Coordinates of C-alpha atoms in Angstrom, one line a residue:
X1 CA 89.4 -53.8 -24.8
X2 CA 86.9 -55.2 -27.3
X3 CA 86.4 -53.8 -30.8
X4 CA 83.6 -51.4 -31.5
X5 CA 80.8 -53.6 -32.8
X6 CA 78.4 -50.9 -34.0
X7 CA 78.5 -48.8 -37.1
X8 CA 78.3 -45.1 -36.7
X9 CA 76.0 -44.8 -39.7
X10 CA 72.3 -44.5 -39.3
X11 CA 70.3 -47.4 -40.5
X12 CA 69.0 -46.7 -44.1
X13 CA 65.5 -47.4 -43.2
X14 CA 63.4 -44.3 -43.4
X15 CA 62.8 -42.3 -40.3
X16 CA 59.5 -40.4 -40.1
X17 CA 59.0 -36.9 -38.7
X18 CA 55.9 -36.1 -36.8
X19 CA 54.4 -32.8 -38.1
X20 CA 52.8 -31.4 -35.0
X21 CA 50.5 -28.8 -36.7
X22 CA 48.8 -31.4 -38.9
X23 CA 49.3 -34.5 -36.9
X24 CA 50.5 -36.3 -40.1
X25 CA 53.7 -38.1 -40.9
X26 CA 56.2 -37.0 -43.5
X27 CA 59.5 -38.8 -44.4
X28 CA 62.8 -37.3 -43.5
X29 CA 65.2 -37.1 -46.5
X30 CA 67.9 -39.8 -46.7
X31 CA 71.2 -38.9 -48.1
X32 CA 72.9 -41.2 -50.8
X33 CA 75.4 -42.4 -48.3
X34 CA 72.6 -43.5 -45.9
X35 CA 72.9 -40.6 -43.4
X36 CA 69.8 -38.9 -42.4
X37 CA 69.4 -35.3 -43.4
X38 CA 69.0 -32.7 -40.6
X39 CA 65.4 -33.0 -39.4
X40 CA 63.1 -30.2 -38.7
X41 CA 62.0 -29.4 -35.2
X42 CA 59.3 -31.8 -34.1
X43 CA 60.8 -34.7 -35.9
X44 CA 61.2 -38.0 -34.0
X45 CA 64.4 -40.1 -34.2
X46 CA 64.3 -43.7 -33.0
X47 CA 67.6 -44.4 -31.4
X48 CA 67.0 -48.2 -31.2
X49 CA 65.0 -50.3 -33.6
X50 CA 64.7 -53.3 -31.2
X51 CA 66.8 -55.4 -33.4
X52 CA 70.4 -54.3 -33.5
X53 CA 72.8 -51.6 -32.4
X54 CA 73.4 -49.6 -35.6
X55 CA 74.6 -46.2 -34.7
X56 CA 75.9 -47.3 -31.3
X57 CA 79.4 -48.1 -30.1
X58 CA 80.6 -49.8 -27.0
X59 CA 82.3 -52.9 -25.6
X60 CA 80.8 -55.9 -27.2
X61 CA 81.4 -58.1 -24.3
X62 CA 79.2 -55.8 -22.0
X63 CA 76.4 -54.7 -24.4
X64 CA 73.9 -56.8 -26.4
X65 CA 70.3 -57.0 -27.7
X66 CA 68.0 -59.4 -26.0
X67 CA 64.2 -59.6 -26.6
X68 CA 64.1 -56.3 -28.3
X69 CA 66.0 -54.5 -25.5
X70 CA 69.5 -53.0 -25.2
X71 CA 71.2 -54.9 -22.3
X72 CA 74.3 -53.8 -20.4
X73 CA 75.8 -56.5 -18.1
X74 CA 78.8 -56.8 -15.9
X75 CA 80.0 -59.8 -13.8
X76 CA 81.9 -60.3 -10.6
X77 CA 84.2 -62.7 -12.4
X78 CA 85.3 -59.9 -14.9
X79 CA 84.5 -56.6 -13.3
X80 CA 85.1 -53.3 -15.1
X81 CA 87.6 -50.9 -13.6
X82 CA 85.8 -47.7 -14.5
X83 CA 82.4 -46.5 -15.9
X84 CA 81.9 -47.4 -19.5
X85 CA 79.2 -46.4 -21.9
X86 CA 77.2 -47.4 -25.0
X87 CA 77.5 -44.3 -27.2
X88 CA 75.1 -43.2 -29.8
X89 CA 77.4 -42.0 -32.4
X90 CA 75.0 -41.5 -35.4
X91 CA 73.9 -38.0 -34.4
X92 CA 74.3 -35.2 -31.9
X93 CA 71.3 -33.4 -30.3
X94 CA 70.7 -30.0 -28.8
X95 CA 67.1 -29.2 -27.8
X96 CA 64.9 -32.3 -27.5
X97 CA 62.6 -34.5 -25.4
X98 CA 64.0 -38.0 -25.0
X99 CA 61.9 -40.9 -23.8
X100 CA 62.9 -44.3 -22.8
X101 CA 61.9 -47.4 -20.7
X102 CA 64.5 -48.7 -18.3
X103 CA 64.8 -51.6 -16.0
X104 CA 67.7 -51.9 -13.6
X105 CA 68.2 -55.2 -11.9
X106 CA 71.2 -54.2 -9.8
X107 CA 73.9 -51.5 -9.6
X108 CA 74.0 -48.0 -11.0
X109 CA 73.3 -46.6 -14.6
X110 CA 72.1 -43.6 -16.3
X111 CA 71.3 -41.9 -19.6
X112 CA 73.8 -39.4 -20.8
X113 CA 72.8 -36.4 -23.0
X114 CA 74.5 -33.3 -24.4
X115 CA 77.7 -35.4 -23.6
X116 CA 81.1 -35.8 -25.3
X117 CA 83.5 -38.8 -25.5
X118 CA 86.7 -38.1 -23.5
X119 CA 88.2 -41.5 -23.9
X120 CA 87.3 -43.3 -27.2
X121 CA 89.3 -46.4 -26.5
X122 CA 87.5 -47.0 -23.2
X123 CA 84.1 -45.6 -24.2
X124 CA 84.1 -42.9 -21.5
X125 CA 82.0 -39.9 -21.7
X126 CA 81.4 -36.7 -19.8
X127 CA 78.2 -34.6 -19.5
X128 CA 74.7 -34.4 -18.2
X129 CA 73.3 -37.7 -16.8
X130 CA 69.7 -38.8 -16.1
X131 CA 70.7 -41.0 -13.1
X132 CA 69.4 -44.5 -12.6
X133 CA 70.1 -46.9 -9.7
X134 CA 68.8 -50.0 -8.2
X135 CA 69.1 -48.7 -4.6
X136 CA 66.7 -46.0 -5.7
X137 CA 68.8 -43.2 -4.0
X138 CA 69.9 -41.4 -7.0
X139 CA 67.3 -42.3 -9.7
X140 CA 65.9 -39.2 -11.3
X141 CA 68.6 -36.8 -10.1
X142 CA 70.8 -34.7 -12.6
X143 CA 74.4 -35.7 -12.4
X144 CA 77.2 -34.4 -14.5
X145 CA 79.5 -37.2 -15.3
X146 CA 83.3 -36.3 -15.0
X147 CA 82.5 -32.7 -14.5
X148 CA 80.4 -30.8 -11.8
X149 CA 78.9 -33.8 -10.1
X150 CA 75.4 -33.7 -8.7
X151 CA 73.6 -30.6 -10.1
X152 CA 70.1 -31.4 -8.6
X153 CA 69.0 -34.0 -6.2
X154 CA 65.5 -35.6 -6.4
X155 CA 62.9 -33.0 -5.6
X156 CA 65.2 -30.0 -6.4
X157 CA 65.0 -27.3 -8.8
X158 CA 68.4 -25.8 -9.1
X159 CA 69.5 -22.6 -10.9
X160 CA 73.2 -22.4 -11.5
X161 CA 74.4 -18.9 -11.9
X162 CA 77.0 -17.6 -14.2
X163 CA 79.6 -17.9 -11.4
X164 CA 78.6 -21.5 -10.8
X165 CA 76.7 -20.8 -7.5
X166 CA 73.5 -22.7 -7.0
X167 CA 70.2 -21.5 -5.9
X168 CA 68.1 -24.4 -4.8
X169 CA 64.3 -24.8 -4.4
X170 CA 62.5 -27.9 -3.0
X171 CA 59.4 -28.9 -4.9
X172 CA 59.1 -32.5 -3.4
X173 CA 60.3 -35.0 -0.9
X174 CA 63.0 -37.2 -2.3
X175 CA 61.8 -40.3 -0.5
X176 CA 58.2 -39.9 -1.5
X177 CA 59.2 -39.2 -5.1
X178 CA 61.3 -42.4 -5.0
X179 CA 58.2 -44.4 -4.1
X180 CA 57.0 -43.8 -7.6
X181 CA 60.2 -45.4 -9.1
X182 CA 60.2 -49.2 -9.2
X183 CA 63.7 -50.9 -9.3
X184 CA 63.6 -54.3 -11.0
X185 CA 60.5 -53.3 -13.0
X186 CA 60.1 -51.2 -16.2
X187 CA 59.9 -47.5 -15.6
X188 CA 59.5 -44.6 -18.1
X189 CA 62.2 -41.9 -18.2
X190 CA 61.6 -38.6 -19.9
X191 CA 64.3 -35.9 -20.4
X192 CA 63.5 -32.4 -21.6
X193 CA 66.5 -30.3 -22.7
X194 CA 65.3 -26.9 -23.9
X195 CA 68.2 -24.4 -24.1
X196 CA 69.6 -24.2 -20.6
X197 CA 66.5 -25.6 -18.9
X198 CA 66.8 -29.3 -18.1
X199 CA 64.0 -31.5 -16.6
X200 CA 63.8 -35.1 -15.6
X201 CA 60.6 -37.1 -15.2
X202 CA 60.2 -40.7 -14.2
X203 CA 56.8 -42.4 -14.7
X204 CA 55.2 -39.0 -15.4
X205 CA 56.4 -37.3 -12.4
X206 CA 59.1 -34.5 -12.3
X207 CA 62.1 -35.6 -10.3
X208 CA 64.7 -32.8 -10.8
X209 CA 65.1 -29.6 -12.7
X210 CA 68.1 -27.4 -13.6
X211 CA 68.4 -24.0 -15.1
X212 CA 72.1 -23.9 -16.2
X213 CA 73.4 -20.4 -16.6
X214 CA 77.1 -21.2 -16.2
X215 CA 77.8 -20.7 -19.9
X216 CA 81.5 -21.8 -19.7
X217 CA 80.3 -25.2 -18.3
X218 CA 76.8 -25.7 -19.7
X219 CA 76.7 -28.0 -22.7
X220 CA 74.4 -26.8 -25.6
X221 CA 74.6 -30.0 -27.7
X222 CA 76.2 -33.5 -27.6
X223 CA 75.8 -37.3 -27.8
X224 CA 73.5 -39.7 -26.1
X225 CA 75.0 -42.6 -24.2
X226 CA 74.0 -45.3 -21.7
X227 CA 76.1 -46.2 -18.6
X228 CA 77.5 -49.3 -16.9
X229 CA 78.9 -48.3 -13.6
X230 CA 82.0 -49.8 -12.1
X231 CA 81.5 -51.9 -8.9
X232 CA 79.6 -55.1 -8.2
X233 CA 78.0 -57.1 -11.0
X234 CA 75.0 -55.3 -12.6
X235 CA 72.4 -55.5 -15.3
X236 CA 70.4 -52.7 -16.9
X237 CA 67.9 -52.8 -19.8
X238 CA 66.6 -50.1 -22.1
X239 CA 64.0 -50.1 -24.8
X240 CA 61.8 -47.6 -26.8
X241 CA 64.5 -45.0 -26.9
X242 CA 63.3 -42.0 -28.9
X243 CA 64.1 -38.3 -29.3
X244 CA 61.6 -35.6 -30.4
X245 CA 63.6 -32.5 -31.5
X246 CA 62.4 -29.2 -30.1

């Protein structure tokens, strides 16, 4: 296992918060040790500056920065034995709107949110996942890594009761929704997590929705992470990762 290559301290460059009411920018206070003070609702956090992986941790043989992008790559010559993640350690988030651009060239990936690290040595996490795959079967679904599995397929709105039972509604055809997702090209992913209401959008279109009322299972806060899936060689790219706190 490679060493963690990223510092868990947020880069000391100033992060600006968007004040919605006035449409102006105001700086978020920076503590003496370089950590960002808790930001008000509406503030925007840039998870990746396009230059380095400050605040992130993962296997340095699998993750890199290329052309202003976070790149995760595995090979057939040196396959991984299990799913592994690039973990944003600098801050945890509860209610937010996350936006990112992704391009998957092969394999399976995803954006973890409200997640937790379950194996620090192997960079393994558990929690909600905005799914991405090159085969375009699962892209846009809500999957819970190392927990309850698929919570909502593409085109589904699912209400999970306190007892864990699911009430499902269909709002779109999975195949037709998939036609708006373009493997091998850049796509926009937007995740909205507002209390127990979770929504996934790809290229501006709602792909899945969950209302999670199972209080003993539903995560209220947690980390962000990016996935490399075990299996055949794969490459996934991310850029413009931002979070607006709700």
